[in-house]
GROMACS .gro file of C-alpha atoms in nm:
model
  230
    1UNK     CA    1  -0.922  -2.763   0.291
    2UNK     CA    2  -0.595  -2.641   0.168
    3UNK     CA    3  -0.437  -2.367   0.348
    4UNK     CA    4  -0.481  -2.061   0.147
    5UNK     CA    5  -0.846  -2.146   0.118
    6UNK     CA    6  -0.879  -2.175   0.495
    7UNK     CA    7  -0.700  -1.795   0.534
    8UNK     CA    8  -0.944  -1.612   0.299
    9UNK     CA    9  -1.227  -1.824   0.456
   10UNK     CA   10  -1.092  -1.662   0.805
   11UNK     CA   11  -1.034  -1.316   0.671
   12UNK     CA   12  -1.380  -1.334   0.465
   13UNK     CA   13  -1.561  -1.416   0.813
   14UNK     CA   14  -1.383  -1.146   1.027
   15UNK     CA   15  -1.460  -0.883   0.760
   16UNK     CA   16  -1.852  -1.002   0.834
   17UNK     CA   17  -1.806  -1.021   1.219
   18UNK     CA   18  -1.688  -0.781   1.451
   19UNK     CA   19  -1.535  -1.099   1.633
   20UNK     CA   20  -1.514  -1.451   1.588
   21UNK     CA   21  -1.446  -1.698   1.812
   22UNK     CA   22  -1.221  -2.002   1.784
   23UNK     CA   23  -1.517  -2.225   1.796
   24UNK     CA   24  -1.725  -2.105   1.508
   25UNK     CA   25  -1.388  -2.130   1.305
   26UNK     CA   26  -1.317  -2.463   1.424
   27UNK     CA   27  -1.640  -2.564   1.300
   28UNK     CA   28  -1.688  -2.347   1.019
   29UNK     CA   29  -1.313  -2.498   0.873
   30UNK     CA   30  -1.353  -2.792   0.988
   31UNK     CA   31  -1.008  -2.823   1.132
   32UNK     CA   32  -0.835  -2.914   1.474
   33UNK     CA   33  -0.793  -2.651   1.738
   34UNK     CA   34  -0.413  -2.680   1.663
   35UNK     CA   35  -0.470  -2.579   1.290
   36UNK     CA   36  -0.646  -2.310   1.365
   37UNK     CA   37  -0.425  -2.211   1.559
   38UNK     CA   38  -0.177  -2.230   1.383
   39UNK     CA   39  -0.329  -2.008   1.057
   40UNK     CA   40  -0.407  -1.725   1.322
   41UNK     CA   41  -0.095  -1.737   1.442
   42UNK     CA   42   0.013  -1.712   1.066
   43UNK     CA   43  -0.219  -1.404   0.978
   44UNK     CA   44  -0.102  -1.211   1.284
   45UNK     CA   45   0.240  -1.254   1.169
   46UNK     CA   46   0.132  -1.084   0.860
   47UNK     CA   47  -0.085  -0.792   1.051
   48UNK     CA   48  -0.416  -0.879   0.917
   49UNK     CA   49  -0.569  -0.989   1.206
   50UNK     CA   50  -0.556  -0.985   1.597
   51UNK     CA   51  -0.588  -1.314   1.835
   52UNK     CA   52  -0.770  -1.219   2.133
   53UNK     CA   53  -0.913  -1.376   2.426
   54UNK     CA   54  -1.144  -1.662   2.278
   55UNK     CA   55  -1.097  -1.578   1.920
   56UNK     CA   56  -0.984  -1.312   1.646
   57UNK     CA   57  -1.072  -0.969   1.491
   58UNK     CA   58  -0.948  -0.811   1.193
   59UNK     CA   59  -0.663  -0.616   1.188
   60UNK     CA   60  -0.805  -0.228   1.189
   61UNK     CA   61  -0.519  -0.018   1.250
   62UNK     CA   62  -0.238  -0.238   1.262
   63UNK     CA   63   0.154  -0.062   1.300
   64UNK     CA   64   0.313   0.161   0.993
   65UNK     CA   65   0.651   0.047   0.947
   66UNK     CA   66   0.914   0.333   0.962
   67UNK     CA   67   1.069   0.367   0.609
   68UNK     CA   68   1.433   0.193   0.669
   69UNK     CA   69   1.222  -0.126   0.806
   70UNK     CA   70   0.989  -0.077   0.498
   71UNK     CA   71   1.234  -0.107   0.232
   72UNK     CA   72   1.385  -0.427   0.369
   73UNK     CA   73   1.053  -0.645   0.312
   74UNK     CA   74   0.898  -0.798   0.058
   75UNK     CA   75   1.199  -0.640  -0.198
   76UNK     CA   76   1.112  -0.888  -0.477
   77UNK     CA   77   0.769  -0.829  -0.527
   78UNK     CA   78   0.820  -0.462  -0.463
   79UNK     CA   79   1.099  -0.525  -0.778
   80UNK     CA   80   0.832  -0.684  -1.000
   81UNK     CA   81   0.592  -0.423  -0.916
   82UNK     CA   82   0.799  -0.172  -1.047
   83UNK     CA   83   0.860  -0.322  -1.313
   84UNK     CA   84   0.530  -0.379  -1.399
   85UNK     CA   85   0.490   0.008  -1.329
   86UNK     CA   86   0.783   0.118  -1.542
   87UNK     CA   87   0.616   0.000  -1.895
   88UNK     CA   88   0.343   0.204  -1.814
   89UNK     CA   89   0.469   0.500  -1.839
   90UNK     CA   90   0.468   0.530  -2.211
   91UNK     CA   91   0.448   0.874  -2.314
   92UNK     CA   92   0.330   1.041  -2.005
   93UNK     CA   93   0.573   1.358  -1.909
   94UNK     CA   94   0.401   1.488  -1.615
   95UNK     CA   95   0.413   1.234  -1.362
   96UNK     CA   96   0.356   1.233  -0.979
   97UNK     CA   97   0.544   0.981  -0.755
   98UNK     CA   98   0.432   0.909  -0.434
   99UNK     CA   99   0.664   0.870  -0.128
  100UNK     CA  100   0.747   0.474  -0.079
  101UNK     CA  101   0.971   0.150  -0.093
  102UNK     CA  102   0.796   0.052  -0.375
  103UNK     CA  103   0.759   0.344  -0.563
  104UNK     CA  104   1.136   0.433  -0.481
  105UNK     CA  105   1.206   0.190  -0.731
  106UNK     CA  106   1.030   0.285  -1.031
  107UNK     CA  107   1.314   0.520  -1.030
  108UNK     CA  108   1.529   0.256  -1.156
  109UNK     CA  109   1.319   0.270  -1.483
  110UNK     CA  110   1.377   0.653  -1.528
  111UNK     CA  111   1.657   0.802  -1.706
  112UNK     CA  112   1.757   1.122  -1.821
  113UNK     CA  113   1.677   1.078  -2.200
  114UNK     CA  114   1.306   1.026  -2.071
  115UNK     CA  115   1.127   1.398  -2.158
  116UNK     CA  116   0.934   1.373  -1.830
  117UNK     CA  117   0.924   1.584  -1.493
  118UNK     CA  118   0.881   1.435  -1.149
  119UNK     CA  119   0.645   1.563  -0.850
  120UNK     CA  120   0.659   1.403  -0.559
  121UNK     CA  121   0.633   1.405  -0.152
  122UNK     CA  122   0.927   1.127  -0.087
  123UNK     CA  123   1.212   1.237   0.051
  124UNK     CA  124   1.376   0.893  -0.014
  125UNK     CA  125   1.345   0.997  -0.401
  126UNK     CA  126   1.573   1.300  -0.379
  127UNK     CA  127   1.916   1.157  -0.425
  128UNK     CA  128   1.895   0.918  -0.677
  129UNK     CA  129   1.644   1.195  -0.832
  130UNK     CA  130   1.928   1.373  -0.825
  131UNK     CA  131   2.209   1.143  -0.960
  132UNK     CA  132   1.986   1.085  -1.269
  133UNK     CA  133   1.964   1.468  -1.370
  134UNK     CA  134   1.573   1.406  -1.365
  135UNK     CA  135   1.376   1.744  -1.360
  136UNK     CA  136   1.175   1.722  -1.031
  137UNK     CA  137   0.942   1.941  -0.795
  138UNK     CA  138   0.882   1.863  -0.435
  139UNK     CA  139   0.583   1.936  -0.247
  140UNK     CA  140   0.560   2.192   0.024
  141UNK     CA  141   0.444   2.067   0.359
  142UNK     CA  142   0.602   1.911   0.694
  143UNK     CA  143   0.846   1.641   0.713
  144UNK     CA  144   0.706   1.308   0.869
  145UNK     CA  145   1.085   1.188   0.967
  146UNK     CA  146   0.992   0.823   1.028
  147UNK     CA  147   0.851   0.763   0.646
  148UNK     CA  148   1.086   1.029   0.526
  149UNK     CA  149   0.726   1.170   0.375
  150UNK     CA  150   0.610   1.534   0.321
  151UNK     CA  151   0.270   1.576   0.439
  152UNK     CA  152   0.023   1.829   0.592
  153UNK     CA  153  -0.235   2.085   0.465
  154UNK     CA  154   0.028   2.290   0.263
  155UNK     CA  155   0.115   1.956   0.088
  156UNK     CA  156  -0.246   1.940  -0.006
  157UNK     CA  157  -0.248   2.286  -0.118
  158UNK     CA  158   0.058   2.198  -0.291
  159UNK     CA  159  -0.040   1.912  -0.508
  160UNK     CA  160  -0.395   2.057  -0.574
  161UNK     CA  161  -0.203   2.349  -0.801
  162UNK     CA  162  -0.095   2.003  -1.104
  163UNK     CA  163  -0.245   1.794  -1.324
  164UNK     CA  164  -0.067   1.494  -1.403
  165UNK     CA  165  -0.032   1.260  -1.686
  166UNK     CA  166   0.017   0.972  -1.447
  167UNK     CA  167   0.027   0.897  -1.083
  168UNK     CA  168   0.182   0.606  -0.894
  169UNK     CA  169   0.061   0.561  -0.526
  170UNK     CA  170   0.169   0.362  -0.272
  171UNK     CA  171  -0.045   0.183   0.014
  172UNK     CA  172  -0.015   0.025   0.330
  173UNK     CA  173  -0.348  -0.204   0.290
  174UNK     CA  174  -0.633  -0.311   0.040
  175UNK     CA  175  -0.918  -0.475   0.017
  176UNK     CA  176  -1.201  -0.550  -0.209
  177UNK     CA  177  -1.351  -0.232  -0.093
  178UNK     CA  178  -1.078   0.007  -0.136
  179UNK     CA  179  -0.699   0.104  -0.056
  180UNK     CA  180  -0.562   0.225   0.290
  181UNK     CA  181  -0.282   0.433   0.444
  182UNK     CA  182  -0.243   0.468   0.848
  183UNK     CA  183  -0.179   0.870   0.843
  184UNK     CA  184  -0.527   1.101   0.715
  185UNK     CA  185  -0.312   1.332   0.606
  186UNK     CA  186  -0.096   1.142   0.357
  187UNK     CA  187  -0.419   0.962   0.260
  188UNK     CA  188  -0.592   1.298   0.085
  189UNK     CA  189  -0.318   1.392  -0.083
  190UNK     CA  190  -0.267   1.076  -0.236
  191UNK     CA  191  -0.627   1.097  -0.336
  192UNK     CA  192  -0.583   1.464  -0.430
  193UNK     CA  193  -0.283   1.302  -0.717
  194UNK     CA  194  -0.523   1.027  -0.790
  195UNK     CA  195  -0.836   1.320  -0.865
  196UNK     CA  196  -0.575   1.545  -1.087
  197UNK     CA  197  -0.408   1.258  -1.251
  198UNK     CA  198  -0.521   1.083  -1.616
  199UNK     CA  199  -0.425   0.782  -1.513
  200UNK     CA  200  -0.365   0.649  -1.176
  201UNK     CA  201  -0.233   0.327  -1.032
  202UNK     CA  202  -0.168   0.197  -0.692
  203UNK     CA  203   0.131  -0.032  -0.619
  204UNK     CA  204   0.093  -0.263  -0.357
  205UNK     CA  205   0.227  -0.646  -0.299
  206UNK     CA  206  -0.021  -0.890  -0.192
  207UNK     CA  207   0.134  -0.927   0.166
  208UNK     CA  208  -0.094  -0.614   0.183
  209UNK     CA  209  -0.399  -0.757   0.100
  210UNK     CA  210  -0.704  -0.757   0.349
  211UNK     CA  211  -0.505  -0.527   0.523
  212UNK     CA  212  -0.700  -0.219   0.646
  213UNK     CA  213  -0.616   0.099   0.830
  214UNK     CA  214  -0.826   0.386   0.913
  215UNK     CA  215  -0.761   0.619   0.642
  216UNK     CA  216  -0.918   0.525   0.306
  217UNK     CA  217  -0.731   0.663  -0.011
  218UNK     CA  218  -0.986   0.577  -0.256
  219UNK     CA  219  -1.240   0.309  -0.340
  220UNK     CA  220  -1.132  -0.006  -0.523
  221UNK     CA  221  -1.319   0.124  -0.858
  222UNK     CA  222  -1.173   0.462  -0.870
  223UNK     CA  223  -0.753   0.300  -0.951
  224UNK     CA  224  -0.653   0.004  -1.109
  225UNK     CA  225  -0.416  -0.184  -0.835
  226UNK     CA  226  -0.039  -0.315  -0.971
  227UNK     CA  227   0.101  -0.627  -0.729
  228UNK     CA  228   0.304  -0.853  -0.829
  229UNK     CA  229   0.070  -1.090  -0.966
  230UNK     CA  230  -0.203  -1.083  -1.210
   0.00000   0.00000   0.00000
C-alpha cells in the first residue's frame, strides 16, 4: 500500500476510534512496526494526530500558530490559493476579508481601480490596505496580539450590522464534516460573515486537512472550500 493511501487509512480509522493501537494498524495496513511508525511519526509532524502510549488519537485541539510563524509555512500553496481566490471576485464590491496568512494575500490581487470596499478583522491587512488607497472598515472588538486578529462580542456585534457580496475565510482545520478554528470567538464571527455574505469561500491548503480543533465555523455543505488543488 502506497503511502498516502496508508495516511488516510490511519486518519479514516482514528476519526472512527477514540484510540487505536499500534497493533490493529499493523494489521489493519499490513505493514512492519517500523512503517508504522514511521507514518505516525509523519502525521504528528503535521498536527493531525497524537502518538501515545500503545498507539494514536486524532489530533483534537492541536497548537494555533502565532501569526509571524503562520505566514512562513506552506507560502506556495497559500500563493495559489489566492490566486485561485482573486478571479473570484468578479464584480462583487462589498467584500469581507478575514484575518490570515492566506487571506493576507488576496490583497495582492486588489488594486485601487477595483470599485470595491474592504471589511475585515486582520490587523496584518492594514498597511498594505493602506499603501493601495483601498476603501476599508475594521471591526470593533479586542486585539488578539499573537494572530494580530480582532475578536470578541463587539466584533460580533460589529460584523452582524453588513451584508456582503463576498466573504473569504480562513481556517486552521477541515474535514469532511466541516471547517475549524482553535479560538470560539473568532469562529462565530467568521460564521456570522459566512451567514451575511452571498457568496462565501474558505481558503485553506491541504496541510490542513483532517485537522480539527474545537471550534466549528461551519459545516462542510454550508461554503465551498479553495486549496490549492482541485
Amino acid at each position: 500500500m502506497i503511502l498516502e493511501k496508508r495516511l488516510d487509512l490511519i486518519i479514516s480509522t482514528l476519526k472512527k476510534e477514540e484510540k487505536v493501537s499500534n497493533k490493529v494498524l499493523t494489521e489493519k495496513l499490513k505493514v512492519s512496526e517500523s512503517t508504522l511508525r514511521r507514518d505516525l511519526d509523519y502525521l504528528q509532524k503535521q498536527g493531525k494526530i497524537r502518538r501515545v502510549h500503545g498507539g494514536a488519537v486524532l489530533n483534537i485541539n492541536p497548537s494555533e500558530l502565532n501569526y509571524l510563524d503562520n505566514e512562513r509555512v506552506h507560502t506556495k500553496e497559500k500563493a495559489a490559493i489566492a490566486k485561485k481566490a482573486g478571479g473570484l471576485i468578479g464584480d462583487a464590491k462589498f467584500i469581507y476579508l478575514d484575518a490570515g496568512s492566506t487571506c493576507h494575500q488576496i490583497l495582492d490581487y486588489l488594486d485601487m481601480t477595483m470599485d470595491i470596499k474592504i471589511v475585515t478583522n486582520g490587523l496584518m491587512h492594514v498597511e498594505k490596505l493602506i499603501s493601495k488607497n483601498i476603501p476599508t472598515l475594521i471591526l470593533e472588538g479586542e486585539i488578539k496580539p499573537s494572530t494580530m486578529v480582532i475578536t470578541g462580542i463587539k466584533t460580533l456585534e460589529s460584523i452582524s450590522s453588513y451584508n456582503f457580496d463576498l466573504a473569504f475565510i480562513g481556517a486552521n482545520g477541515y474535514d469532511e464534516e466541516g471547517f475549524y478554528t482553535a479560538d470560539t470567538n473568532e469562529a462565530v464571527v467568521k460564521a456570522k460573515a459566512i451567514e451575511n455574505a452571498t457568496r462565501a469561500y474558505v481558503l485553506a491548503d491541504s496541510s490542513k486537512e483532517n485537522i480539527k480543533y474545537f471550534a466549528r465555523i461551519a459545516k462542510r455543505e454550508d461554503v465551498e472550500l479553495i486549496r490549492e488543488e482541485g
